Amino acid sequence: MFQERSYSFEFFPAKTEAGHEKLLDTARQLAAYKPDFFSCTYGAGGSTRDRTVSTVLQLNDEVQVSTAPHLSCVGDSKAELRQLLNLYKDAGIRRIVALRGDLPSGMGLASGELRYANELVGFIREETGDHFHIEIAAYPEMHPQARNFEADIANFVRKAQAGASSAITQYFFNVDSYFYFVERVRKLGVDIPVVPGIMPITNYSKLARFSDACGAEIPRWVRKQLEAYGDDSDSIRAYGEQVVSEMCERLLQGGAPGLHFYTMNLAGPSLAIWNNLKLSA
């Protein structure tokens, strides 16, 4: 059965007024390409809650692209989560990215009434029925805090079976890891779309730090070439654009159900890849 592909862009709430204006400018540029939706992240333990809410509502209403807030359960009570769900529902939001969320430093594991993302997905379904399209996270190269790959796969299956509509992966640069992950979960009965998360390469040192922290492997041949460019930012961007564009081509040719771009609040790097792929606007 043919399934329409989904293309989307992710933002993080800005800390300053200037940063917020830049975010809105980026969103307006990307809106011209008619993405299926935007998403907006949620800081550790809900630390950006107010900024996430205001950004989501502004993107949804003013930029007029359906926007999915990230919602995490660590540190929030059921009453607080219920309040947010009702706020989003009343505002006409129809999609949510449901995550366990990061624990702020010093916060104990037991914080919050819901500890795991599958519990959050179940809670959203209990509270709101089928109102929301619920996205969950997938980790083709394993969540950095998982005991092992088998445990991580089992965790993903629990989240999906709790009532998820589709999944977005952590970014990766190893296409085979994505296809292997999808093959594994399909054999376990999970048939929801698993959309690859795409991270444009623009700054090698930042990418390396971020990738080490979140468990995304940069293949040795990519690392070595990026290292060889040193401080030549133009060459890093050009090479990164080529590598990621070719990776996206392989993903789409292999049947991936769309692409989700981690924009870092910048339009140019994601649009360069979009245009290389000749995706329709």
CSV table of C-alpha atoms in Angstrom, one decimal:
chain,number,residue,atom,x,y,z
A,1,MET,CA,0.0,0.0,0.0
A,2,PHE,CA,1.4,3.4,-1.0
A,3,GLN,CA,1.9,5.7,1.9
A,4,GLU,CA,2.3,9.5,1.5
A,5,ARG,CA,5.7,10.7,2.8
A,6,SER,CA,5.9,13.2,5.6
A,7,TYR,CA,8.4,16.0,5.7
A,8,SER,CA,8.9,18.2,8.8
A,9,PHE,CA,11.3,20.6,10.5
A,10,GLU,CA,12.2,20.9,14.2
A,11,PHE,CA,13.0,24.0,16.2
A,12,PHE,CA,14.0,24.7,19.8
A,13,PRO,CA,12.5,27.7,21.8
A,14,ALA,CA,14.9,30.7,21.7
A,15,LYS,CA,16.2,32.2,24.9
A,16,THR,CA,16.2,35.8,23.7
A,17,GLU,CA,13.9,38.1,21.8
A,18,ALA,CA,16.4,38.3,18.9
A,19,GLY,CA,16.7,34.6,18.8
A,20,HIS,CA,12.9,34.2,18.7
A,21,GLU,CA,12.7,36.6,15.8
A,22,LYS,CA,15.4,34.6,14.0
A,23,LEU,CA,13.4,31.4,14.7
A,24,LEU,CA,10.2,33.0,13.2
A,25,ASP,CA,12.1,34.2,10.1
A,26,THR,CA,13.5,30.7,9.7
A,27,ALA,CA,10.0,29.2,10.1
A,28,ARG,CA,8.5,31.5,7.5
A,29,GLN,CA,11.2,30.5,5.0
A,30,LEU,CA,10.5,26.8,5.6
A,31,ALA,CA,6.7,27.3,5.5
A,32,ALA,CA,7.0,28.2,1.9
A,33,TYR,CA,8.0,24.6,1.2
A,34,LYS,CA,4.7,23.3,2.6
A,35,PRO,CA,6.1,20.9,5.2
A,36,ASP,CA,3.6,18.5,6.9
A,37,PHE,CA,4.4,20.0,10.3
A,38,PHE,CA,6.9,21.7,12.5
A,39,SER,CA,7.9,20.5,15.9
A,40,CYS,CA,9.3,22.4,18.9
A,41,THR,CA,11.5,20.9,21.7
A,42,TYR,CA,10.9,20.9,25.4
A,43,GLY,CA,13.8,21.5,27.8
A,44,ALA,CA,15.0,19.1,30.4
A,45,GLY,CA,12.4,18.6,33.1
A,46,GLY,CA,10.1,21.1,31.4
A,47,SER,CA,12.6,23.9,31.8
A,48,THR,CA,11.4,25.7,28.6
A,49,ARG,CA,7.7,25.0,29.1
A,50,ASP,CA,6.4,28.5,28.8
A,51,ARG,CA,8.7,29.3,25.8
A,52,THR,CA,7.8,26.0,24.1
A,53,VAL,CA,4.0,26.7,24.5
A,54,SER,CA,4.2,30.3,23.2
A,55,THR,CA,6.5,29.2,20.3
A,56,VAL,CA,4.2,26.3,19.3
A,57,LEU,CA,1.1,28.5,19.4
A,58,GLN,CA,2.8,31.3,17.4
A,59,LEU,CA,4.1,28.9,14.7
A,60,ASN,CA,0.7,27.1,14.5
A,61,ASP,CA,-1.4,30.3,14.3
A,62,GLU,CA,0.8,33.0,12.8
A,63,VAL,CA,3.1,31.0,10.5
A,64,GLN,CA,0.2,28.7,9.8
A,65,VAL,CA,2.1,25.4,9.8
A,66,SER,CA,0.7,22.6,12.0
A,67,THR,CA,3.1,22.5,14.9
A,68,ALA,CA,3.7,19.6,17.3
A,69,PRO,CA,5.0,20.4,20.8
A,70,HIS,CA,7.4,18.0,22.5
A,71,LEU,CA,5.9,16.8,25.8
A,72,SER,CA,8.0,15.0,28.4
A,73,CYS,CA,6.9,13.3,31.6
A,74,VAL,CA,9.9,13.6,33.9
A,75,GLY,CA,9.3,16.2,36.5
A,76,ASP,CA,5.6,16.8,35.7
A,77,SER,CA,2.6,15.6,37.6
A,78,LYS,CA,-0.4,14.1,35.8
A,79,ALA,CA,-2.3,17.3,36.7
A,80,GLU,CA,0.4,19.4,35.0
A,81,LEU,CA,0.4,17.2,31.9
A,82,ARG,CA,-3.4,17.2,31.8
A,83,GLN,CA,-3.4,21.0,31.9
A,84,LEU,CA,-0.9,21.2,29.0
A,85,LEU,CA,-2.9,18.7,26.9
A,86,ASN,CA,-6.1,20.6,27.4
A,87,LEU,CA,-4.3,23.9,26.5
A,88,TYR,CA,-3.0,22.4,23.2
A,89,LYS,CA,-6.3,20.7,22.5
A,90,ASP,CA,-8.2,23.9,22.9
A,91,ALA,CA,-5.7,25.7,20.7
A,92,GLY,CA,-6.3,23.3,17.9
A,93,ILE,CA,-3.0,21.5,18.1
A,94,ARG,CA,-3.4,18.0,16.6
A,95,ARG,CA,0.1,16.4,17.0
A,96,ILE,CA,2.4,15.8,19.9
A,97,VAL,CA,5.9,14.4,20.3
A,98,ALA,CA,5.7,12.3,23.4
A,99,LEU,CA,9.1,11.7,25.2
A,100,ARG,CA,10.4,10.6,28.5
A,101,GLY,CA,12.6,13.7,28.4
A,102,ASP,CA,16.0,14.5,29.8
A,103,LEU,CA,16.5,14.7,33.6
A,104,PRO,CA,18.0,18.0,34.7
A,105,SER,CA,21.1,17.7,36.8
A,106,GLY,CA,20.3,16.9,40.4
A,107,MET,CA,16.8,15.6,39.6
A,108,GLY,CA,16.1,12.0,40.9
A,109,LEU,CA,14.9,9.3,38.6
A,110,ALA,CA,11.6,9.0,40.5
A,111,SER,CA,10.5,12.6,39.7
A,112,GLY,CA,7.1,12.8,38.2
A,113,GLU,CA,4.2,10.4,38.3
A,114,LEU,CA,5.0,8.9,34.9
A,115,ARG,CA,8.5,7.6,34.4
A,116,TYR,CA,8.6,6.3,30.9
A,117,ALA,CA,7.5,7.4,27.5
A,118,ASN,CA,5.1,4.4,27.0
A,119,GLU,CA,3.3,5.6,30.2
A,120,LEU,CA,3.0,9.1,28.7
A,121,VAL,CA,1.7,7.8,25.4
A,122,GLY,CA,-0.9,5.8,27.3
A,123,PHE,CA,-1.8,8.8,29.5
A,124,ILE,CA,-2.3,11.0,26.4
A,125,ARG,CA,-4.6,8.4,24.8
A,126,GLU,CA,-6.6,8.0,28.1
A,127,GLU,CA,-7.1,11.7,28.5
A,128,THR,CA,-7.7,12.8,24.8
A,129,GLY,CA,-8.7,9.7,22.9
A,130,ASP,CA,-7.7,10.0,19.2
A,131,HIS,CA,-7.5,13.8,19.2
A,132,PHE,CA,-3.7,13.8,18.9
A,133,HIS,CA,-1.4,12.2,16.4
A,134,ILE,CA,1.3,11.0,18.8
A,135,GLU,CA,4.9,10.8,17.6
A,136,ILE,CA,7.5,8.8,19.7
A,137,ALA,CA,11.3,8.7,19.5
A,138,ALA,CA,13.3,5.9,17.9
A,139,TYR,CA,17.0,5.2,18.3
A,140,PRO,CA,18.5,3.2,15.4
A,141,GLU,CA,21.9,3.1,17.1
A,142,MET,CA,20.4,2.5,20.6
A,143,HIS,CA,19.4,5.1,23.3
A,144,PRO,CA,22.6,6.0,25.2
A,145,GLN,CA,21.0,5.0,28.5
A,146,ALA,CA,19.6,1.7,27.3
A,147,ARG,CA,21.0,-1.5,28.9
A,148,ASN,CA,21.5,-3.1,25.5
A,149,PHE,CA,20.1,-3.1,22.0
A,150,GLU,CA,17.5,-5.8,22.7
A,151,ALA,CA,16.2,-3.8,25.7
A,152,ASP,CA,16.0,-0.7,23.6
A,153,ILE,CA,14.0,-2.4,20.9
A,154,ALA,CA,11.6,-3.8,23.5
A,155,ASN,CA,11.1,-0.3,24.9
A,156,PHE,CA,10.3,1.1,21.5
A,157,VAL,CA,7.7,-1.7,20.9
A,158,ARG,CA,6.1,-0.8,24.3
A,159,LYS,CA,5.8,2.8,23.3
A,160,ALA,CA,4.4,2.0,19.9
A,161,GLN,CA,1.8,-0.4,21.3
A,162,ALA,CA,0.7,2.1,24.0
A,163,GLY,CA,-0.9,4.1,21.2
A,164,ALA,CA,1.7,5.9,19.1
A,165,SER,CA,0.8,7.0,15.6
A,166,SER,CA,4.3,7.3,14.2
A,167,ALA,CA,8.0,7.7,15.2
A,168,ILE,CA,10.8,10.1,14.5
A,169,THR,CA,14.4,8.8,14.9
A,170,GLN,CA,17.4,10.3,16.6
A,171,TYR,CA,19.7,11.6,13.8
A,172,PHE,CA,22.2,9.1,12.4
A,173,PHE,CA,24.7,8.9,9.6
A,174,ASN,CA,24.6,5.1,9.1
A,175,VAL,CA,21.8,4.3,6.7
A,176,ASP,CA,22.0,0.5,7.4
A,177,SER,CA,21.3,1.1,11.1
A,178,TYR,CA,18.0,2.7,10.2
A,179,PHE,CA,16.9,-0.1,7.9
A,180,TYR,CA,18.0,-2.7,10.4
A,181,PHE,CA,16.0,-1.0,13.2
A,182,VAL,CA,12.9,-0.8,11.0
A,183,GLU,CA,13.2,-4.5,10.0
A,184,ARG,CA,13.6,-5.6,13.6
A,185,VAL,CA,10.5,-3.7,14.9
A,186,ARG,CA,8.4,-4.8,11.9
A,187,LYS,CA,9.1,-8.4,12.8
A,188,LEU,CA,7.8,-7.6,16.3
A,189,GLY,CA,4.5,-6.4,15.0
A,190,VAL,CA,5.1,-2.6,14.9
A,191,ASP,CA,3.8,-1.2,11.7
A,192,ILE,CA,3.7,2.6,12.4
A,193,PRO,CA,5.8,4.8,10.1
A,194,VAL,CA,9.4,5.4,11.4
A,195,VAL,CA,10.6,8.7,9.9
A,196,PRO,CA,14.4,9.3,9.8
A,197,GLY,CA,15.7,12.3,11.8
A,198,ILE,CA,18.2,14.3,9.7
A,199,MET,CA,20.9,16.5,11.1
A,200,PRO,CA,22.7,18.8,8.5
A,201,ILE,CA,26.4,19.1,9.1
A,202,THR,CA,27.6,22.7,9.5
A,203,ASN,CA,30.1,22.7,12.4
A,204,TYR,CA,32.2,19.6,13.0
A,205,SER,CA,33.3,20.3,16.6
A,206,LYS,CA,29.7,21.0,17.8
A,207,LEU,CA,28.4,18.0,15.9
A,208,ALA,CA,31.1,15.7,17.4
A,209,ARG,CA,30.3,16.8,21.0
A,210,PHE,CA,26.5,16.5,20.5
A,211,SER,CA,26.9,13.1,18.8
A,212,ASP,CA,29.0,11.7,21.6
A,213,ALA,CA,26.5,12.8,24.1
A,214,CYS,CA,23.4,11.4,22.4
A,215,GLY,CA,24.9,8.2,21.0
A,216,ALA,CA,24.8,9.1,17.3
A,217,GLU,CA,27.8,7.6,15.6
A,218,ILE,CA,29.7,9.7,13.0
A,219,PRO,CA,31.3,7.1,10.7
A,220,ARG,CA,35.1,7.1,10.7
A,221,TRP,CA,35.4,8.1,7.1
A,222,VAL,CA,33.2,11.1,7.7
A,223,ARG,CA,35.0,12.1,10.9
A,224,LYS,CA,38.4,11.9,9.2
A,225,GLN,CA,37.4,14.1,6.2
A,226,LEU,CA,35.7,16.7,8.5
A,227,GLU,CA,38.8,16.8,10.7
A,228,ALA,CA,41.0,17.3,7.6
A,229,TYR,CA,39.2,20.5,6.8
A,230,GLY,CA,40.2,22.0,10.1
A,231,ASP,CA,38.7,25.5,10.4
A,232,ASP,CA,37.6,25.7,6.7
A,233,SER,CA,33.9,26.1,7.5
A,234,ASP,CA,32.9,26.4,3.8
A,235,SER,CA,34.4,23.1,3.0
A,236,ILE,CA,32.8,21.5,6.1
A,237,ARG,CA,29.4,22.7,5.0
A,238,ALA,CA,29.8,21.7,1.4
A,239,TYR,CA,31.1,18.2,2.3
A,240,GLY,CA,28.4,17.8,5.0
A,241,GLU,CA,25.7,18.8,2.5
A,242,GLN,CA,26.9,16.2,0.1
A,243,VAL,CA,27.1,13.4,2.6
A,244,VAL,CA,23.7,14.1,4.2
A,245,SER,CA,22.0,14.6,0.8
A,246,GLU,CA,23.3,11.2,-0.5
A,247,MET,CA,22.2,9.6,2.8
A,248,CYS,CA,18.7,11.0,2.3
A,249,GLU,CA,18.6,9.7,-1.2
A,250,ARG,CA,19.4,6.2,0.0
A,251,LEU,CA,16.8,6.5,2.7
A,252,LEU,CA,14.0,7.6,0.4
A,253,GLN,CA,15.0,5.1,-2.3
A,254,GLY,CA,14.9,2.4,0.4
A,255,GLY,CA,11.3,3.2,1.4
A,256,ALA,CA,11.7,5.7,4.3
A,257,PRO,CA,8.3,7.3,4.9
A,258,GLY,CA,9.7,10.9,4.9
A,259,LEU,CA,12.3,13.0,6.6
A,260,HIS,CA,12.4,15.1,9.8
A,261,PHE,CA,15.0,17.9,9.7
A,262,TYR,CA,16.7,19.1,12.9
A,263,THR,CA,17.2,22.7,11.8
A,264,MET,CA,19.0,24.1,14.8
A,265,ASN,CA,16.8,27.2,14.0
A,266,LEU,CA,18.5,27.7,10.7
A,267,ALA,CA,16.8,27.5,7.3
A,268,GLY,CA,19.8,27.3,4.9
A,269,PRO,CA,21.4,23.9,5.7
A,270,SER,CA,18.1,22.0,5.6
A,271,LEU,CA,16.9,23.7,2.5
A,272,ALA,CA,20.1,22.9,0.7
A,273,ILE,CA,19.5,19.2,1.3
A,274,TRP,CA,15.8,19.6,0.4
A,275,ASN,CA,16.7,21.2,-2.9
A,276,ASN,CA,19.3,18.6,-3.7
A,277,LEU,CA,16.7,16.0,-3.3
A,278,LYS,CA,14.3,17.9,-5.5
A,279,LEU,CA,11.5,17.6,-3.0
A,280,SER,CA,8.3,19.4,-4.1
A,281,ALA,CA,7.4,22.8,-2.5
